[in-house]
Amino acid sequence: MTLGAVVIGGTGVATYAVAGPDPQDSGDGLSRTKRPAEVHDIALRPAGTGKRELPRTSTEPFSLLGVSWQGPRTTVDGTAQVRTRALADRAWTDWQPLGLDPHVQEDVEPGMRGASEPLWVGPSDGVEVRVVAADGTSTTGLPKGLEVNLVDPGVTAKEAKNPALGTEGTSTAAYALPAASGDPSAPDSPDP
């Protein structure tokens, strides 16, 4: 099985890495097809005063998501929550918060977007999103161009429904991001 990781950075850039045995030679007699990672963007809609949302929506398969908006230096004065529908059992999850602490990029390029922290949700095919301004009564704290970004890491439907397929010879990898410090004088990264 091809093991993949997709990362959406605070700059709205998606990175995809693959490791593992040849997906065409699984050793178990099953043929695997290789699919590229895909990102699907769905705009959030106004939902009354102080709120943008995407009602329960069926989607193409995805496993990672985030919320993004126009302006990489713009912040969201509010909260964002998502819930997803699992591919395996079609059940909807509870609401999960998205981290909205901005990671401001020093070198901003045209077309860059602000983004939430990514959230790994596992193989899913439905999403519901709500972003609410801090005061709940106006959209002043909400940036323009809010959308949910759904990332399909390229896992086949058969692999998504049966995660045990192709797990021999693969191992999980851990990724660590520096934790945000509450101390504004703390360095952004540890000294080597």
PDB file of C-alpha atoms in Angstrom:
ATOM      1  CA  MET A   1       0.000   0.000   0.000  1.00  0.00           C
ATOM      2  CA  THR A   2       1.226   3.483  -0.681  1.00  0.00           C
ATOM      3  CA  LEU A   3       1.494   5.426   2.527  1.00  0.00           C
ATOM      4  CA  GLY A   4       0.945   9.127   2.081  1.00  0.00           C
ATOM      5  CA  ALA A   5       0.955  12.277   4.113  1.00  0.00           C
ATOM      6  CA  VAL A   6      -0.568  15.573   3.148  1.00  0.00           C
ATOM      7  CA  VAL A   7       0.205  18.785   4.997  1.00  0.00           C
ATOM      8  CA  ILE A   8      -1.627  22.058   4.584  1.00  0.00           C
ATOM      9  CA  GLY A   9       0.527  24.821   5.951  1.00  0.00           C
ATOM     10  CA  GLY A  10      -0.709  28.083   7.378  1.00  0.00           C
ATOM     11  CA  THR A  11       0.079  29.592   4.009  1.00  0.00           C
ATOM     12  CA  GLY A  12      -2.463  27.430   2.241  1.00  0.00           C
ATOM     13  CA  VAL A  13       0.217  25.311   0.581  1.00  0.00           C
ATOM     14  CA  ALA A  14      -0.394  21.559   0.397  1.00  0.00           C
ATOM     15  CA  THR A  15       2.539  19.150   0.438  1.00  0.00           C
ATOM     16  CA  TYR A  16       2.216  15.443  -0.374  1.00  0.00           C
ATOM     17  CA  ALA A  17       4.802  12.782   0.461  1.00  0.00           C
ATOM     18  CA  VAL A  18       4.675   9.075  -0.321  1.00  0.00           C
ATOM     19  CA  ALA A  19       6.623   6.163   1.176  1.00  0.00           C
ATOM     20  CA  GLY A  20       6.233   2.426   1.063  1.00  0.00           C
ATOM     21  CA  PRO A  21       6.443  -0.549  -1.249  1.00  0.00           C
ATOM     22  CA  ASP A  22       5.477  -0.396  -4.892  1.00  0.00           C
ATOM     23  CA  PRO A  23       1.671  -0.058  -4.956  1.00  0.00           C
ATOM     24  CA  GLN A  24       1.470  -2.354  -7.991  1.00  0.00           C
ATOM     25  CA  ASP A  25       3.353  -5.138  -6.169  1.00  0.00           C
ATOM     26  CA  SER A  26       1.534  -5.555  -2.867  1.00  0.00           C
ATOM     27  CA  GLY A  27       2.607  -9.154  -2.325  1.00  0.00           C
ATOM     28  CA  ASP A  28      -0.934 -10.184  -1.361  1.00  0.00           C
ATOM     29  CA  GLY A  29      -2.241 -10.869  -4.858  1.00  0.00           C
ATOM     30  CA  LEU A  30      -4.339  -7.678  -4.924  1.00  0.00           C
ATOM     31  CA  SER A  31      -3.647  -5.014  -7.492  1.00  0.00           C
ATOM     32  CA  ARG A  32      -3.399  -1.476  -6.178  1.00  0.00           C
ATOM     33  CA  THR A  33      -3.915   1.608  -8.272  1.00  0.00           C
ATOM     34  CA  LYS A  34      -1.936   4.735  -7.653  1.00  0.00           C
ATOM     35  CA  ARG A  35      -3.950   7.940  -7.440  1.00  0.00           C
ATOM     36  CA  PRO A  36      -2.611  11.447  -7.038  1.00  0.00           C
ATOM     37  CA  ALA A  37      -3.514  13.572  -4.045  1.00  0.00           C
ATOM     38  CA  GLU A  38      -6.363  15.992  -4.706  1.00  0.00           C
ATOM     39  CA  VAL A  39      -7.668  19.094  -2.947  1.00  0.00           C
ATOM     40  CA  HIS A  40     -11.341  20.061  -3.252  1.00  0.00           C
ATOM     41  CA  ASP A  41     -12.415  23.566  -2.182  1.00  0.00           C
ATOM     42  CA  ILE A  42     -16.011  24.347  -1.173  1.00  0.00           C
ATOM     43  CA  ALA A  43     -17.094  27.915  -0.344  1.00  0.00           C
ATOM     44  CA  LEU A  44     -18.855  28.589   2.965  1.00  0.00           C
ATOM     45  CA  ARG A  45     -22.165  30.482   2.803  1.00  0.00           C
ATOM     46  CA  PRO A  46     -23.683  33.166   5.019  1.00  0.00           C
ATOM     47  CA  ALA A  47     -25.937  31.614   7.666  1.00  0.00           C
ATOM     48  CA  GLY A  48     -27.510  34.495   9.489  1.00  0.00           C
ATOM     49  CA  THR A  49     -25.647  37.223  11.265  1.00  0.00           C
ATOM     50  CA  GLY A  50     -22.117  36.431  12.414  1.00  0.00           C
ATOM     51  CA  LYS A  51     -21.863  32.991  10.825  1.00  0.00           C
ATOM     52  CA  ARG A  52     -20.634  31.231   7.684  1.00  0.00           C
ATOM     53  CA  GLU A  53     -21.381  27.567   7.115  1.00  0.00           C
ATOM     54  CA  LEU A  54     -21.508  24.596   4.841  1.00  0.00           C
ATOM     55  CA  PRO A  55     -24.500  22.400   5.693  1.00  0.00           C
ATOM     56  CA  ARG A  56     -24.073  18.619   5.625  1.00  0.00           C
ATOM     57  CA  THR A  57     -22.693  17.958   2.169  1.00  0.00           C
ATOM     58  CA  SER A  58     -21.741  14.753   0.361  1.00  0.00           C
ATOM     59  CA  THR A  59     -18.267  15.036  -1.146  1.00  0.00           C
ATOM     60  CA  GLU A  60     -15.598  13.164  -3.011  1.00  0.00           C
ATOM     61  CA  PRO A  61     -13.482  11.050  -0.610  1.00  0.00           C
ATOM     62  CA  PHE A  62     -11.019  12.941   1.605  1.00  0.00           C
ATOM     63  CA  SER A  63      -9.052  12.318   4.803  1.00  0.00           C
ATOM     64  CA  LEU A  64      -7.675  15.727   5.821  1.00  0.00           C
ATOM     65  CA  LEU A  65      -9.344  19.111   5.904  1.00  0.00           C
ATOM     66  CA  GLY A  66      -8.887  22.726   6.850  1.00  0.00           C
ATOM     67  CA  VAL A  67     -10.565  26.090   6.418  1.00  0.00           C
ATOM     68  CA  SER A  68      -8.920  28.871   4.416  1.00  0.00           C
ATOM     69  CA  TRP A  69      -9.673  32.498   3.553  1.00  0.00           C
ATOM     70  CA  GLN A  70      -8.459  35.439   1.493  1.00  0.00           C
ATOM     71  CA  GLY A  71      -5.390  37.206   2.824  1.00  0.00           C
ATOM     72  CA  PRO A  72      -2.539  35.236   4.407  1.00  0.00           C
ATOM     73  CA  ARG A  73      -2.075  37.926   7.069  1.00  0.00           C
ATOM     74  CA  THR A  74      -5.789  38.145   7.895  1.00  0.00           C
ATOM     75  CA  THR A  75      -6.943  36.554  11.139  1.00  0.00           C
ATOM     76  CA  VAL A  76     -10.275  34.996  12.069  1.00  0.00           C
ATOM     77  CA  ASP A  77     -11.883  36.589  15.108  1.00  0.00           C
ATOM     78  CA  GLY A  78     -14.113  33.654  15.972  1.00  0.00           C
ATOM     79  CA  THR A  79     -14.288  29.866  16.008  1.00  0.00           C
ATOM     80  CA  ALA A  80     -14.426  27.137  13.381  1.00  0.00           C
ATOM     81  CA  GLN A  81     -15.853  23.653  13.827  1.00  0.00           C
ATOM     82  CA  VAL A  82     -16.276  20.695  11.493  1.00  0.00           C
ATOM     83  CA  ARG A  83     -17.821  17.274  11.474  1.00  0.00           C
ATOM     84  CA  THR A  84     -17.423  14.569   8.893  1.00  0.00           C
ATOM     85  CA  ARG A  85     -19.104  11.406   7.653  1.00  0.00           C
ATOM     86  CA  ALA A  86     -16.885   8.309   7.803  1.00  0.00           C
ATOM     87  CA  LEU A  87     -16.624   6.238   4.643  1.00  0.00           C
ATOM     88  CA  ALA A  88     -16.568   2.943   6.569  1.00  0.00           C
ATOM     89  CA  ASP A  89     -19.816   3.205   8.545  1.00  0.00           C
ATOM     90  CA  ARG A  90     -21.456   6.382   7.148  1.00  0.00           C
ATOM     91  CA  ALA A  91     -21.690   7.804  10.707  1.00  0.00           C
ATOM     92  CA  TRP A  92     -21.270  11.532  11.389  1.00  0.00           C
ATOM     93  CA  THR A  93     -18.658  12.564  13.955  1.00  0.00           C
ATOM     94  CA  ASP A  94     -19.194  15.036  16.774  1.00  0.00           C
ATOM     95  CA  TRP A  95     -18.201  18.662  16.142  1.00  0.00           C
ATOM     96  CA  GLN A  96     -14.420  19.138  16.211  1.00  0.00           C
ATOM     97  CA  PRO A  97     -12.693  22.524  16.600  1.00  0.00           C
ATOM     98  CA  LEU A  98     -10.179  23.793  14.066  1.00  0.00           C
ATOM     99  CA  GLY A  99      -7.166  25.768  15.267  1.00  0.00           C
ATOM    100  CA  LEU A 100      -7.313  29.293  13.885  1.00  0.00           C
ATOM    101  CA  ASP A 101      -4.065  30.668  15.288  1.00  0.00           C
ATOM    102  CA  PRO A 102      -2.426  32.307  12.297  1.00  0.00           C
ATOM    103  CA  HIS A 103       1.043  31.388  11.127  1.00  0.00           C
ATOM    104  CA  VAL A 104       1.939  34.571   9.299  1.00  0.00           C
ATOM    105  CA  GLN A 105       4.293  33.986   6.410  1.00  0.00           C
ATOM    106  CA  GLU A 106       6.981  36.641   6.044  1.00  0.00           C
ATOM    107  CA  ASP A 107       7.221  36.412   2.267  1.00  0.00           C
ATOM    108  CA  VAL A 108       3.664  36.697   0.992  1.00  0.00           C
ATOM    109  CA  GLU A 109       3.074  35.874  -2.651  1.00  0.00           C
ATOM    110  CA  PRO A 110       0.006  36.689  -4.762  1.00  0.00           C
ATOM    111  CA  GLY A 111      -2.750  34.119  -4.351  1.00  0.00           C
ATOM    112  CA  MET A 112      -1.646  32.932  -0.912  1.00  0.00           C
ATOM    113  CA  ARG A 113      -4.465  32.329   1.588  1.00  0.00           C
ATOM    114  CA  GLY A 114      -4.754  32.269   5.341  1.00  0.00           C
ATOM    115  CA  ALA A 115      -5.573  28.834   6.747  1.00  0.00           C
ATOM    116  CA  SER A 116      -6.567  26.952   9.874  1.00  0.00           C
ATOM    117  CA  GLU A 117      -4.522  24.121  11.277  1.00  0.00           C
ATOM    118  CA  PRO A 118      -5.175  20.960   9.241  1.00  0.00           C
ATOM    119  CA  LEU A 119      -7.287  18.211  10.815  1.00  0.00           C
ATOM    120  CA  TRP A 120      -6.836  14.530   9.936  1.00  0.00           C
ATOM    121  CA  VAL A 121     -10.294  12.907   9.962  1.00  0.00           C
ATOM    122  CA  GLY A 122      -9.627   9.620   8.179  1.00  0.00           C
ATOM    123  CA  PRO A 123     -11.443   8.372   5.080  1.00  0.00           C
ATOM    124  CA  SER A 124     -14.624  10.473   4.780  1.00  0.00           C
ATOM    125  CA  ASP A 125     -17.162  11.453   2.131  1.00  0.00           C
ATOM    126  CA  GLY A 126     -19.235  14.145   3.818  1.00  0.00           C
ATOM    127  CA  VAL A 127     -18.550  17.369   5.698  1.00  0.00           C
ATOM    128  CA  GLU A 128     -20.359  20.069   7.669  1.00  0.00           C
ATOM    129  CA  VAL A 129     -18.632  23.309   8.677  1.00  0.00           C
ATOM    130  CA  ARG A 130     -19.514  26.336  10.784  1.00  0.00           C
ATOM    131  CA  VAL A 131     -17.438  29.451  11.417  1.00  0.00           C
ATOM    132  CA  VAL A 132     -18.870  31.903  13.932  1.00  0.00           C
ATOM    133  CA  ALA A 133     -17.617  35.435  14.667  1.00  0.00           C
ATOM    134  CA  ALA A 134     -16.420  35.977  18.246  1.00  0.00           C
ATOM    135  CA  ASP A 135     -19.339  38.289  19.066  1.00  0.00           C
ATOM    136  CA  GLY A 136     -21.807  36.034  17.228  1.00  0.00           C
ATOM    137  CA  THR A 137     -23.781  39.021  15.986  1.00  0.00           C
ATOM    138  CA  SER A 138     -21.807  40.387  13.052  1.00  0.00           C
ATOM    139  CA  THR A 139     -19.519  39.103  10.354  1.00  0.00           C
ATOM    140  CA  THR A 140     -16.933  41.797  11.100  1.00  0.00           C
ATOM    141  CA  GLY A 141     -14.489  39.238  12.545  1.00  0.00           C
ATOM    142  CA  LEU A 142     -14.815  36.866   9.619  1.00  0.00           C
ATOM    143  CA  PRO A 143     -12.516  37.229   6.614  1.00  0.00           C
ATOM    144  CA  LYS A 144     -13.723  37.114   3.026  1.00  0.00           C
ATOM    145  CA  GLY A 145     -13.491  34.005   0.893  1.00  0.00           C
ATOM    146  CA  LEU A 146     -13.989  31.398   3.620  1.00  0.00           C
ATOM    147  CA  GLU A 147     -13.900  27.860   2.245  1.00  0.00           C
ATOM    148  CA  VAL A 148     -13.292  24.327   3.450  1.00  0.00           C
ATOM    149  CA  ASN A 149     -10.379  22.541   1.788  1.00  0.00           C
ATOM    150  CA  LEU A 150     -10.769  18.755   1.574  1.00  0.00           C
ATOM    151  CA  VAL A 151      -7.608  16.759   0.888  1.00  0.00           C
ATOM    152  CA  ASP A 152      -7.724  13.279  -0.629  1.00  0.00           C
ATOM    153  CA  PRO A 153      -4.277  11.730  -0.023  1.00  0.00           C
ATOM    154  CA  GLY A 154      -4.760   9.276  -2.898  1.00  0.00           C
ATOM    155  CA  VAL A 155      -5.969   6.186  -1.045  1.00  0.00           C
ATOM    156  CA  THR A 156      -8.170   3.947  -3.179  1.00  0.00           C
ATOM    157  CA  ALA A 157     -11.782   3.328  -2.163  1.00  0.00           C
ATOM    158  CA  LYS A 158     -10.963  -0.328  -1.421  1.00  0.00           C
ATOM    159  CA  GLU A 159      -8.079   0.719   0.869  1.00  0.00           C
ATOM    160  CA  ALA A 160     -10.246   3.334   2.577  1.00  0.00           C
ATOM    161  CA  LYS A 161     -12.959   0.773   3.357  1.00  0.00           C
ATOM    162  CA  ASN A 162     -10.409  -1.807   4.530  1.00  0.00           C
ATOM    163  CA  PRO A 163      -7.426   0.016   6.094  1.00  0.00           C
ATOM    164  CA  ALA A 164      -5.738  -3.330   6.840  1.00  0.00           C
ATOM    165  CA  LEU A 165      -5.036  -3.851   3.135  1.00  0.00           C
ATOM    166  CA  GLY A 166      -1.374  -3.512   2.402  1.00  0.00           C
ATOM    167  CA  THR A 167      -0.234  -2.718   5.927  1.00  0.00           C
ATOM    168  CA  GLU A 168       2.541  -5.314   5.857  1.00  0.00           C
ATOM    169  CA  GLY A 169       5.898  -3.707   5.279  1.00  0.00           C
ATOM    170  CA  THR A 170       4.702  -0.250   6.185  1.00  0.00           C
ATOM    171  CA  SER A 171       5.057   1.730   9.336  1.00  0.00           C
ATOM    172  CA  THR A 172       3.565   4.907  10.619  1.00  0.00           C
ATOM    173  CA  ALA A 173       5.521   8.112  10.779  1.00  0.00           C
ATOM    174  CA  ALA A 174       5.203  10.816  13.376  1.00  0.00           C
ATOM    175  CA  TYR A 175       5.334  14.474  12.485  1.00  0.00           C
ATOM    176  CA  ALA A 176       5.943  17.141  15.072  1.00  0.00           C
ATOM    177  CA  LEU A 177       5.237  20.821  14.773  1.00  0.00           C
ATOM    178  CA  PRO A 178       6.553  23.290  17.335  1.00  0.00           C
ATOM    179  CA  ALA A 179       3.891  24.124  19.893  1.00  0.00           C
ATOM    180  CA  ALA A 180       2.825  27.736  20.144  1.00  0.00           C
ATOM    181  CA  SER A 181       4.088  29.354  23.303  1.00  0.00           C
ATOM    182  CA  GLY A 182       1.938  31.652  25.391  1.00  0.00           C
ATOM    183  CA  ASP A 183       5.057  33.755  26.007  1.00  0.00           C
ATOM    184  CA  PRO A 184       5.424  36.346  23.208  1.00  0.00           C
ATOM    185  CA  SER A 185       9.170  36.601  23.912  1.00  0.00           C
ATOM    186  CA  ALA A 186       9.708  32.860  23.360  1.00  0.00           C
ATOM    187  CA  PRO A 187      11.670  31.962  20.221  1.00  0.00           C
ATOM    188  CA  ASP A 188       9.749  30.565  17.249  1.00  0.00           C
ATOM    189  CA  SER A 189      11.978  27.523  17.012  1.00  0.00           C
ATOM    190  CA  PRO A 190      14.419  25.819  19.336  1.00  0.00           C
ATOM    191  CA  ASP A 191      18.118  26.501  18.972  1.00  0.00           C
ATOM    192  CA  PRO A 192      20.007  23.643  17.283  1.00  0.00           C
TER     193      PRO A 192
END
